[in-house]
Amino acid sequence: MTNIESAIAPHLRTERVVPGNTPENFKPPFEIYASRFPPSMKELVFAIIGAQYPSKESNDGAAMEKIASFTSSTTVPLELRPTFEEVAAMTDNRGYYNIATLIYWPDRATWDQWSELTGFKEWWSTLDPTTERNGWFLEVFFPTMDRFETILTTTAMREGASYMRTGASGPVLEHGYWGSMRDRLPVSQVDELVGEKAFLQAGGPKRPATLKSRVRVPGKRNLAIIRSGQDWKETLPRERELYLNMMRPALQNGMDFLHDHGDEIGCYSNRFMDMVGFKGEGGRDRSFGLGYFDDLASLEAWSKSHPTHVNIFAVFMKYAKEMGDNMTLRLYHEVSVLEAEQQFFEYISCHSSTGMLSSVCGDH
Ligand code: HEM
């Protein structure tokens, strides 16, 4: 393996005051890459704008059509329009169908102007939870680039924020050992990234009503979010069968654990979502887990030690061995660790375990 470099972009490197975890003389077992963003890019915006229906059958497409009227609006200048947008859906453990668009912008000012000029902000603020036919959720993250990292299994692929990149790194040093995700986050050079252990205890504050209500949830110090994605659309029949019969069930099991029992390990919310068309139609052979954790250490502990991710890892090793150089499964993840003011959560008539509502309702 040649040209190994740090996953941290040169302009974000600084003297480490918090020791890293890379073992001495470490050589990564295989290659993965980081996206490189322009040094002038100081932050990015990742927004999830979604609708919640009581069941999949009750999705009439109207909510996403409304959202698309803003996100696809051509009335705003090109530079304010979303850099990248795609739609994903999942049915949660209460049987509710959640469909959302996931969108990226290169900075907060662009998001603010887009929200104003398309009329999105005005529409959102005047939605009346007592009369809406479906629930709505808005989750927006504003990580500065030192609080964001993304890795991909090939340099050719692009996902999410990587549509804003200028290039890709060489093979990165910081992967293939536990603690490498933390080492890839530039801010980890100078900050322990301790979060708030803020799960509700029995007898805690009164839970707000959520259905027929609008609830804003405050951000939390060093909330860790991960979007970890899979793309098996290029797989040929043999690999497809392996993916669907071996890899996906292991992944589903891990995602179900986080979704149903995440509170046991510091995960507020986890959605295992499939990419779909704008109205929820079809599957796209691409999926991702989107998890919100109280602390980066909780996410690390789950991935390193919990039987569900240990099993994902073990199944993947078998899978990779079996496919060898013919593997076409593509994987990526994006991780942010956010200051409280880099998060916005608002829920309109959603059930009480939707997203970060679990942090004020205590439900999963
Ligand atoms: C790390 C496999 C899904 C969370 C890893 C690693 C592998 C792996 C091989 C080590 C990577 C390296 O450093 O080189 C997989 C596969 C998945 C999957 C095959 C799906 C098919 C997920 C999901 C999540 C997740 C959905 C979270 C929602 C993590 C985390 C690490 C990790 C946080 C980094 C741990 C650290 O560096 O300390 N995974 N994973 N994984 N995985 Fe997964």
Tab-separated table of C-alpha atoms and ligand atoms in Angstrom:
chain	number	residue	atom	x	y	z
A	1	MET	CA	0.000	0.000	0.000
A	2	THR	CA	1.548	3.307	-1.028
A	3	ASN	CA	0.874	6.969	-0.293
A	4	ILE	CA	-0.758	6.385	3.069
A	5	GLU	CA	-1.778	9.676	4.597
A	6	SER	CA	-3.685	10.971	7.565
A	7	ALA	CA	-7.460	11.122	7.154
A	8	ILE	CA	-7.233	14.615	8.651
A	9	ALA	CA	-6.805	17.120	5.826
A	10	PRO	CA	-3.504	19.048	5.983
A	11	HIS	CA	-5.156	22.386	6.805
A	12	LEU	CA	-6.959	20.830	9.791
A	13	ARG	CA	-3.914	19.155	11.330
A	14	THR	CA	-2.612	20.567	14.568
A	15	GLU	CA	-0.418	19.453	17.404
A	16	ARG	CA	-2.178	16.698	19.327
A	17	VAL	CA	-2.836	17.506	22.936
A	18	VAL	CA	-5.184	14.536	23.245
A	19	PRO	CA	-3.273	11.352	22.369
A	20	GLY	CA	-4.521	9.373	19.354
A	21	ASN	CA	-5.122	5.625	19.266
A	22	THR	CA	-3.066	4.560	16.228
A	23	PRO	CA	-0.820	1.651	17.253
A	24	GLU	CA	2.891	2.191	16.643
A	25	ASN	CA	4.098	1.206	13.143
A	26	PHE	CA	0.500	0.475	12.217
A	27	LYS	CA	-0.279	-0.615	8.649
A	28	PRO	CA	-3.982	-0.633	7.738
A	29	PRO	CA	-5.229	-4.040	6.578
A	30	PHE	CA	-6.984	-2.648	3.459
A	31	GLU	CA	-7.554	0.714	1.789
A	32	ILE	CA	-10.235	3.270	2.516
A	33	TYR	CA	-10.305	6.959	1.654
A	34	ALA	CA	-11.432	10.284	3.055
A	35	SER	CA	-13.105	13.014	1.027
A	36	ARG	CA	-11.213	16.289	0.770
A	37	PHE	CA	-13.142	19.535	0.963
A	38	PRO	CA	-11.858	22.967	-0.026
A	39	PRO	CA	-9.926	24.640	2.829
A	40	SER	CA	-12.260	27.621	2.408
A	41	MET	CA	-15.176	25.428	3.484
A	42	LYS	CA	-15.564	25.990	7.210
A	43	GLU	CA	-18.758	24.052	7.868
A	44	LEU	CA	-21.535	22.128	6.157
A	45	VAL	CA	-25.257	21.671	6.614
A	46	PHE	CA	-26.952	18.299	6.713
A	47	ALA	CA	-30.744	18.539	6.933
A	48	ILE	CA	-33.377	15.867	7.278
A	49	ILE	CA	-36.850	17.056	6.372
A	50	GLY	CA	-39.397	14.352	6.857
A	51	ALA	CA	-42.990	13.278	7.170
A	52	GLN	CA	-44.493	10.641	9.425
A	53	TYR	CA	-47.585	8.645	8.556
A	54	PRO	CA	-49.398	6.115	10.787
A	55	SER	CA	-48.608	3.372	8.243
A	56	LYS	CA	-46.911	2.852	4.899
A	57	GLU	CA	-50.292	2.530	3.207
A	58	SER	CA	-51.356	5.966	4.437
A	59	ASN	CA	-48.467	7.669	2.595
A	60	ASP	CA	-50.346	9.427	-0.195
A	61	GLY	CA	-47.227	11.204	-1.432
A	62	ALA	CA	-48.651	14.640	-0.602
A	63	ALA	CA	-46.149	15.446	2.171
A	64	MET	CA	-43.113	14.730	0.045
A	65	GLU	CA	-44.648	16.613	-2.854
A	66	LYS	CA	-44.934	19.623	-0.559
A	67	ILE	CA	-41.335	19.256	0.647
A	68	ALA	CA	-40.158	18.874	-2.964
A	69	SER	CA	-41.875	22.126	-3.881
A	70	PHE	CA	-39.207	23.811	-1.723
A	71	THR	CA	-36.198	21.566	-2.213
A	72	SER	CA	-36.587	21.497	-5.999
A	73	SER	CA	-37.551	25.151	-6.266
A	74	THR	CA	-35.878	26.863	-9.194
A	75	THR	CA	-36.975	30.308	-8.052
A	76	VAL	CA	-33.812	30.726	-5.968
A	77	PRO	CA	-30.336	31.355	-7.411
A	78	LEU	CA	-28.425	28.210	-8.312
A	79	GLU	CA	-25.828	28.738	-5.572
A	80	LEU	CA	-28.497	28.563	-2.863
A	81	ARG	CA	-30.032	25.310	-4.039
A	82	PRO	CA	-29.191	22.070	-2.222
A	83	THR	CA	-25.868	20.562	-3.283
A	84	PHE	CA	-27.262	17.091	-2.997
A	85	GLU	CA	-30.586	15.582	-2.061
A	86	GLU	CA	-32.053	12.101	-1.857
A	87	VAL	CA	-35.055	10.438	-0.270
A	88	ALA	CA	-35.149	7.526	2.158
A	89	ALA	CA	-37.840	5.753	4.153
A	90	MET	CA	-38.363	3.310	7.004
A	91	THR	CA	-41.198	1.840	9.027
A	92	ASP	CA	-40.458	2.225	12.738
A	93	ASN	CA	-41.192	-0.065	15.676
A	94	ARG	CA	-44.609	1.535	16.195
A	95	GLY	CA	-45.613	0.788	12.626
A	96	TYR	CA	-45.301	4.439	11.560
A	97	TYR	CA	-43.893	5.140	8.109
A	98	ASN	CA	-41.177	7.808	8.053
A	99	ILE	CA	-40.079	9.306	4.762
A	100	ALA	CA	-37.521	12.081	4.534
A	101	THR	CA	-35.318	13.976	2.202
A	102	LEU	CA	-31.667	14.255	3.227
A	103	ILE	CA	-30.038	17.408	1.949
A	104	TYR	CA	-26.657	19.093	2.106
A	105	TRP	CA	-25.515	22.693	1.779
A	106	PRO	CA	-21.975	24.081	2.076
A	107	ASP	CA	-22.746	26.542	4.895
A	108	ARG	CA	-25.336	27.867	7.290
A	109	ALA	CA	-25.786	31.207	5.536
A	110	THR	CA	-26.796	29.411	2.338
A	111	TRP	CA	-29.288	27.263	4.252
A	112	ASP	CA	-30.724	30.371	5.941
A	113	GLN	CA	-31.149	32.200	2.648
A	114	TRP	CA	-32.581	29.149	0.924
A	115	SER	CA	-35.102	28.690	3.765
A	116	GLU	CA	-36.195	32.322	3.501
A	117	LEU	CA	-36.299	32.700	-0.263
A	118	THR	CA	-38.095	29.430	-1.079
A	119	GLY	CA	-40.731	30.152	1.589
A	120	PHE	CA	-39.754	26.958	3.448
A	121	LYS	CA	-39.152	28.791	6.731
A	122	GLU	CA	-42.504	30.552	6.590
A	123	TRP	CA	-44.353	27.341	5.682
A	124	TRP	CA	-42.646	25.341	8.442
A	125	SER	CA	-43.301	27.946	11.112
A	126	THR	CA	-46.996	28.179	10.286
A	127	LEU	CA	-47.767	24.436	10.155
A	128	ASP	CA	-50.566	23.795	12.637
A	129	PRO	CA	-49.983	20.502	14.485
A	130	THR	CA	-53.633	20.238	15.477
A	131	THR	CA	-54.845	20.042	11.896
A	132	GLU	CA	-52.003	18.402	9.952
A	133	ARG	CA	-52.869	14.996	8.452
A	134	ASN	CA	-49.356	13.635	9.014
A	135	GLY	CA	-46.452	14.338	11.320
A	136	TRP	CA	-43.430	16.390	10.214
A	137	PHE	CA	-39.853	16.423	11.465
A	138	LEU	CA	-36.942	18.742	10.833
A	139	GLU	CA	-33.455	17.819	12.016
A	140	VAL	CA	-30.591	20.041	10.895
A	141	PHE	CA	-26.885	19.682	11.709
A	142	PHE	CA	-24.265	22.384	11.194
A	143	PRO	CA	-20.892	20.748	11.875
A	144	THR	CA	-17.766	22.835	11.441
A	145	MET	CA	-15.293	20.844	9.329
A	146	ASP	CA	-13.143	19.996	12.342
A	147	ARG	CA	-16.163	18.167	13.782
A	148	PHE	CA	-16.928	16.105	10.689
A	149	GLU	CA	-15.307	13.110	9.022
A	150	THR	CA	-16.304	10.867	6.153
A	151	ILE	CA	-14.705	7.753	4.735
A	152	LEU	CA	-15.563	5.713	1.661
A	153	THR	CA	-14.396	2.351	0.358
A	154	THR	CA	-13.447	3.721	-3.088
A	155	THR	CA	-12.283	7.094	-4.367
A	156	ALA	CA	-14.766	6.967	-7.228
A	157	MET	CA	-17.891	6.870	-5.088
A	158	ARG	CA	-19.673	9.910	-3.770
A	159	GLU	CA	-22.309	9.977	-1.091
A	160	GLY	CA	-23.977	12.764	0.866
A	161	ALA	CA	-21.497	15.478	1.809
A	162	SER	CA	-18.943	14.046	-0.615
A	163	TYR	CA	-20.843	15.737	-3.441
A	164	MET	CA	-19.247	18.938	-2.123
A	165	ARG	CA	-15.691	17.639	-2.115
A	166	THR	CA	-12.853	18.712	-4.364
A	167	GLY	CA	-11.116	15.318	-4.284
A	168	ALA	CA	-10.236	12.297	-2.226
A	169	SER	CA	-7.268	11.472	-0.015
A	170	GLY	CA	-4.858	8.627	-0.623
A	171	PRO	CA	-5.402	5.497	1.481
A	172	VAL	CA	-5.802	6.688	5.058
A	173	LEU	CA	-3.774	5.592	8.052
A	174	GLU	CA	-6.509	5.874	10.658
A	175	HIS	CA	-8.714	2.859	10.162
A	176	GLY	CA	-8.706	-0.834	10.934
A	177	TYR	CA	-8.316	-0.412	14.704
A	178	TRP	CA	-10.872	0.558	17.332
A	179	GLY	CA	-10.709	4.247	18.055
A	180	SER	CA	-9.787	5.128	14.472
A	181	MET	CA	-13.051	6.973	13.846
A	182	ARG	CA	-12.178	9.332	16.701
A	183	ASP	CA	-8.648	9.770	15.325
A	184	ARG	CA	-10.082	10.846	11.950
A	185	LEU	CA	-12.054	13.684	13.529
A	186	PRO	CA	-9.801	16.763	13.449
A	187	VAL	CA	-11.251	18.119	16.691
A	188	SER	CA	-10.174	14.953	18.532
A	189	GLN	CA	-6.599	16.287	18.336
A	190	VAL	CA	-7.506	18.852	20.977
A	191	ASP	CA	-10.775	17.751	22.604
A	192	GLU	CA	-11.911	14.623	24.459
A	193	LEU	CA	-15.414	15.170	23.047
A	194	VAL	CA	-17.263	14.259	26.206
A	195	GLY	CA	-21.019	14.364	25.721
A	196	GLU	CA	-23.985	14.793	28.020
A	197	LYS	CA	-25.234	11.632	29.625
A	198	ALA	CA	-28.741	12.949	29.581
A	199	PHE	CA	-31.060	9.978	29.335
A	200	LEU	CA	-34.294	10.476	31.198
A	201	GLN	CA	-34.581	8.796	34.546
A	202	ALA	CA	-37.845	7.568	36.037
A	203	GLY	CA	-39.440	10.428	37.978
A	204	GLY	CA	-37.663	12.999	35.766
A	205	PRO	CA	-39.272	16.058	34.154
A	206	LYS	CA	-42.798	15.853	32.799
A	207	ARG	CA	-42.983	14.400	29.288
A	208	PRO	CA	-44.465	16.738	26.681
A	209	ALA	CA	-47.413	15.618	24.559
A	210	THR	CA	-46.099	15.130	21.033
A	211	LEU	CA	-49.003	14.125	18.791
A	212	LYS	CA	-50.946	17.259	17.791
A	213	SER	CA	-48.091	19.371	19.229
A	214	ARG	CA	-44.994	21.163	17.995
A	215	VAL	CA	-41.962	20.240	20.092
A	216	ARG	CA	-38.517	21.792	19.770
A	217	VAL	CA	-35.754	19.689	21.326
A	218	PRO	CA	-32.615	21.471	22.525
A	219	GLY	CA	-29.215	20.400	21.170
A	220	LYS	CA	-26.829	18.461	23.393
A	221	ARG	CA	-23.143	19.053	23.954
A	222	ASN	CA	-21.057	16.744	21.762
A	223	LEU	CA	-23.969	14.750	20.401
A	224	ALA	CA	-22.434	12.163	18.033
A	225	ILE	CA	-24.264	11.358	14.840
A	226	ILE	CA	-23.399	8.699	12.303
A	227	ARG	CA	-24.741	8.035	8.842
A	228	SER	CA	-23.322	4.670	7.824
A	229	GLY	CA	-24.321	3.603	4.322
A	230	GLN	CA	-24.359	0.581	2.042
A	231	ASP	CA	-24.682	0.428	-1.742
A	232	TRP	CA	-25.161	-2.975	-3.341
A	233	LYS	CA	-26.627	-1.847	-6.665
A	234	GLU	CA	-23.586	-2.996	-8.680
A	235	THR	CA	-23.542	-6.502	-7.216
A	236	LEU	CA	-23.794	-9.476	-9.566
A	237	PRO	CA	-26.101	-12.384	-8.598
A	238	ARG	CA	-23.616	-14.299	-6.415
A	239	GLU	CA	-22.622	-11.256	-4.383
A	240	ARG	CA	-26.187	-9.960	-4.250
A	241	GLU	CA	-27.306	-13.235	-2.751
A	242	LEU	CA	-24.532	-13.078	-0.153
A	243	TYR	CA	-25.391	-9.476	0.666
A	244	LEU	CA	-29.125	-10.039	1.011
A	245	ASN	CA	-28.951	-13.387	2.808
A	246	MET	CA	-25.935	-12.879	5.022
A	247	MET	CA	-24.835	-9.243	5.363
A	248	ARG	CA	-28.173	-7.452	5.384
A	249	PRO	CA	-29.765	-9.654	8.103
A	250	ALA	CA	-26.753	-9.032	10.387
A	251	LEU	CA	-27.030	-5.316	9.702
A	252	GLN	CA	-30.810	-5.333	10.238
A	253	ASN	CA	-30.280	-7.028	13.587
A	254	GLY	CA	-27.834	-4.338	14.723
A	255	MET	CA	-30.072	-1.552	13.487
A	256	ASP	CA	-33.094	-3.089	15.261
A	257	PHE	CA	-31.132	-3.256	18.497
A	258	LEU	CA	-30.212	0.430	18.300
A	259	HIS	CA	-33.741	1.379	17.328
A	260	ASP	CA	-35.497	-0.674	20.004
A	261	HIS	CA	-32.965	-0.736	22.863
A	262	GLY	CA	-30.623	2.146	22.042
A	263	ASP	CA	-31.321	3.773	25.420
A	264	GLU	CA	-29.375	0.908	27.057
A	265	ILE	CA	-26.150	2.052	25.386
A	266	GLY	CA	-26.551	5.813	24.875
A	267	CYS	CA	-28.296	5.880	21.484
A	268	TYR	CA	-31.241	8.289	21.369
A	269	SER	CA	-32.416	7.384	17.903
A	270	ASN	CA	-31.511	5.076	15.071
A	271	ARG	CA	-33.224	4.828	11.708
A	272	PHE	CA	-32.307	2.113	9.252
A	273	MET	CA	-33.510	3.650	5.982
A	274	ASP	CA	-33.738	2.495	2.397
A	275	MET	CA	-33.322	4.930	-0.473
A	276	VAL	CA	-36.602	5.302	-2.330
A	277	GLY	CA	-38.219	7.487	-4.953
A	278	PHE	CA	-39.757	10.804	-3.934
A	279	LYS	CA	-43.117	9.261	-3.116
A	280	GLY	CA	-41.650	6.214	-1.419
A	281	GLU	CA	-41.753	4.032	-4.515
A	282	GLY	CA	-39.249	1.307	-5.315
A	283	GLY	CA	-36.027	0.320	-3.566
A	284	ARG	CA	-32.711	1.659	-4.794
A	285	ASP	CA	-30.378	-1.083	-3.456
A	286	ARG	CA	-28.889	1.498	-1.125
A	287	SER	CA	-29.471	1.986	2.569
A	288	PHE	CA	-27.978	3.622	5.637
A	289	GLY	CA	-28.209	3.665	9.400
A	290	LEU	CA	-28.649	7.120	10.881
A	291	GLY	CA	-27.910	7.122	14.598
A	292	TYR	CA	-27.790	9.846	17.259
A	293	PHE	CA	-25.633	9.039	20.313
A	294	ASP	CA	-25.199	10.936	23.590
A	295	ASP	CA	-21.427	10.711	23.319
A	296	LEU	CA	-18.836	9.526	20.808
A	297	ALA	CA	-17.661	7.002	23.416
A	298	SER	CA	-21.145	5.375	23.396
A	299	LEU	CA	-20.972	4.925	19.618
A	300	GLU	CA	-17.445	3.550	19.914
A	301	ALA	CA	-18.447	1.142	22.661
A	302	TRP	CA	-21.399	-0.191	20.643
A	303	SER	CA	-19.281	-0.749	17.531
A	304	LYS	CA	-16.375	-2.346	19.386
A	305	SER	CA	-18.153	-4.483	21.939
A	306	HIS	CA	-21.839	-4.966	21.344
A	307	PRO	CA	-22.656	-8.419	19.913
A	308	THR	CA	-24.735	-6.865	17.130
A	309	HIS	CA	-21.906	-4.785	15.608
A	310	VAL	CA	-19.314	-7.426	16.462
A	311	ASN	CA	-21.461	-9.757	14.361
A	312	ILE	CA	-21.795	-7.207	11.514
A	313	PHE	CA	-18.027	-6.958	11.528
A	314	ALA	CA	-17.494	-10.746	11.596
A	315	VAL	CA	-20.015	-11.382	8.806
A	316	PHE	CA	-18.365	-8.666	6.742
A	317	MET	CA	-14.957	-10.309	7.131
A	318	LYS	CA	-16.411	-13.590	5.815
A	319	TYR	CA	-18.157	-11.751	3.015
A	320	ALA	CA	-15.017	-9.854	2.003
A	321	LYS	CA	-12.976	-13.059	2.060
A	322	GLU	CA	-15.492	-14.833	-0.111
A	323	MET	CA	-15.753	-12.001	-2.663
A	324	GLY	CA	-12.068	-11.004	-2.647
A	325	ASP	CA	-11.211	-8.547	-5.425
A	326	ASN	CA	-14.639	-9.087	-6.994
A	327	MET	CA	-16.483	-7.309	-4.185
A	328	THR	CA	-18.610	-4.463	-5.519
A	329	LEU	CA	-20.438	-3.632	-2.270
A	330	ARG	CA	-19.662	0.003	-1.421
A	331	LEU	CA	-19.641	1.331	2.139
A	332	TYR	CA	-19.226	4.803	3.582
A	333	HIS	CA	-19.904	6.702	6.730
A	334	GLU	CA	-20.194	10.283	7.876
A	335	VAL	CA	-19.682	11.145	11.529
A	336	SER	CA	-20.174	14.486	13.269
A	337	VAL	CA	-19.728	15.432	16.902
A	338	LEU	CA	-21.698	18.600	17.426
A	339	GLU	CA	-21.848	21.556	19.746
A	340	ALA	CA	-25.351	22.115	21.131
A	341	GLU	CA	-25.848	25.170	18.896
A	342	GLN	CA	-24.922	23.132	15.803
A	343	GLN	CA	-28.164	21.149	16.078
A	344	PHE	CA	-31.809	21.964	15.402
A	345	PHE	CA	-34.655	19.541	16.107
A	346	GLU	CA	-38.354	20.224	15.700
A	347	TYR	CA	-41.216	17.739	15.561
A	348	ILE	CA	-44.773	18.508	14.540
A	349	SER	CA	-47.360	15.944	15.589
A	350	CYS	CA	-44.897	13.035	15.627
A	351	HIS	CA	-45.058	10.136	18.077
A	352	SER	CA	-42.918	10.361	21.191
A	353	SER	CA	-39.987	8.181	20.123
A	354	THR	CA	-39.342	9.983	16.842
A	355	GLY	CA	-35.726	11.130	16.549
A	356	MET	CA	-34.574	13.273	19.465
A	357	LEU	CA	-38.065	13.347	20.984
A	358	SER	CA	-36.873	10.272	22.841
A	359	SER	CA	-34.531	12.561	24.781
A	360	VAL	CA	-37.437	14.563	26.219
A	361	CYS	CA	-40.029	11.767	26.360
A	362	GLY	CA	-37.862	8.809	27.400
A	363	ASP	CA	-39.562	6.490	24.867
A	364	HIS	CA	-37.945	4.136	22.388
B	1	HEM	C1	-16.259	0.310	12.083
B	1	HEM	C2	-18.220	-2.984	9.158
B	1	HEM	C3	-22.487	-0.791	9.579
B	1	HEM	C4	-20.710	1.845	13.197
B	1	HEM	C5	-16.419	-0.743	11.222
B	1	HEM	C6	-15.331	-1.475	10.624
B	1	HEM	C7	-15.886	-2.390	9.798
B	1	HEM	C8	-17.312	-2.256	9.882
B	1	HEM	C9	-15.157	-3.401	8.914
B	1	HEM	C10	-13.848	-1.186	10.830
B	1	HEM	C11	-13.501	-0.186	9.751
B	1	HEM	C12	-12.079	0.268	9.779
B	1	HEM	O1	-11.689	0.997	10.702
B	1	HEM	O2	-11.374	-0.072	8.838
B	1	HEM	C13	-19.521	-2.605	8.956
B	1	HEM	C14	-20.359	-3.126	7.904
B	1	HEM	C15	-21.563	-2.512	8.012
B	1	HEM	C16	-21.465	-1.606	9.145
B	1	HEM	C17	-19.928	-4.157	6.876
B	1	HEM	C18	-22.804	-2.660	7.186
B	1	HEM	C19	-22.958	-3.528	6.186
B	1	HEM	C20	-22.387	0.081	10.618
B	1	HEM	C21	-23.446	0.922	11.077
B	1	HEM	C22	-22.963	1.661	12.110
B	1	HEM	C23	-21.583	1.297	12.277
B	1	HEM	C24	-24.830	0.979	10.422
B	1	HEM	C25	-23.629	2.692	12.970
B	1	HEM	C26	-24.881	3.082	12.849
B	1	HEM	C27	-19.348	1.690	13.152
B	1	HEM	C28	-18.412	2.528	13.882
B	1	HEM	C29	-17.139	2.107	13.551
B	1	HEM	C30	-17.304	0.997	12.631
B	1	HEM	C31	-18.779	3.684	14.801
B	1	HEM	C32	-15.804	2.738	13.954
B	1	HEM	C33	-15.273	2.272	15.253
B	1	HEM	C34	-13.962	2.938	15.582
B	1	HEM	O3	-13.212	3.350	14.685
B	1	HEM	O4	-13.672	3.058	16.771
B	1	HEM	N1	-17.596	-1.252	10.777
B	1	HEM	N2	-20.220	-1.709	9.698
B	1	HEM	N3	-21.277	0.322	11.375
B	1	HEM	N4	-18.643	0.777	12.431
B	1	HEM	FE1	-19.465	-0.581	11.193
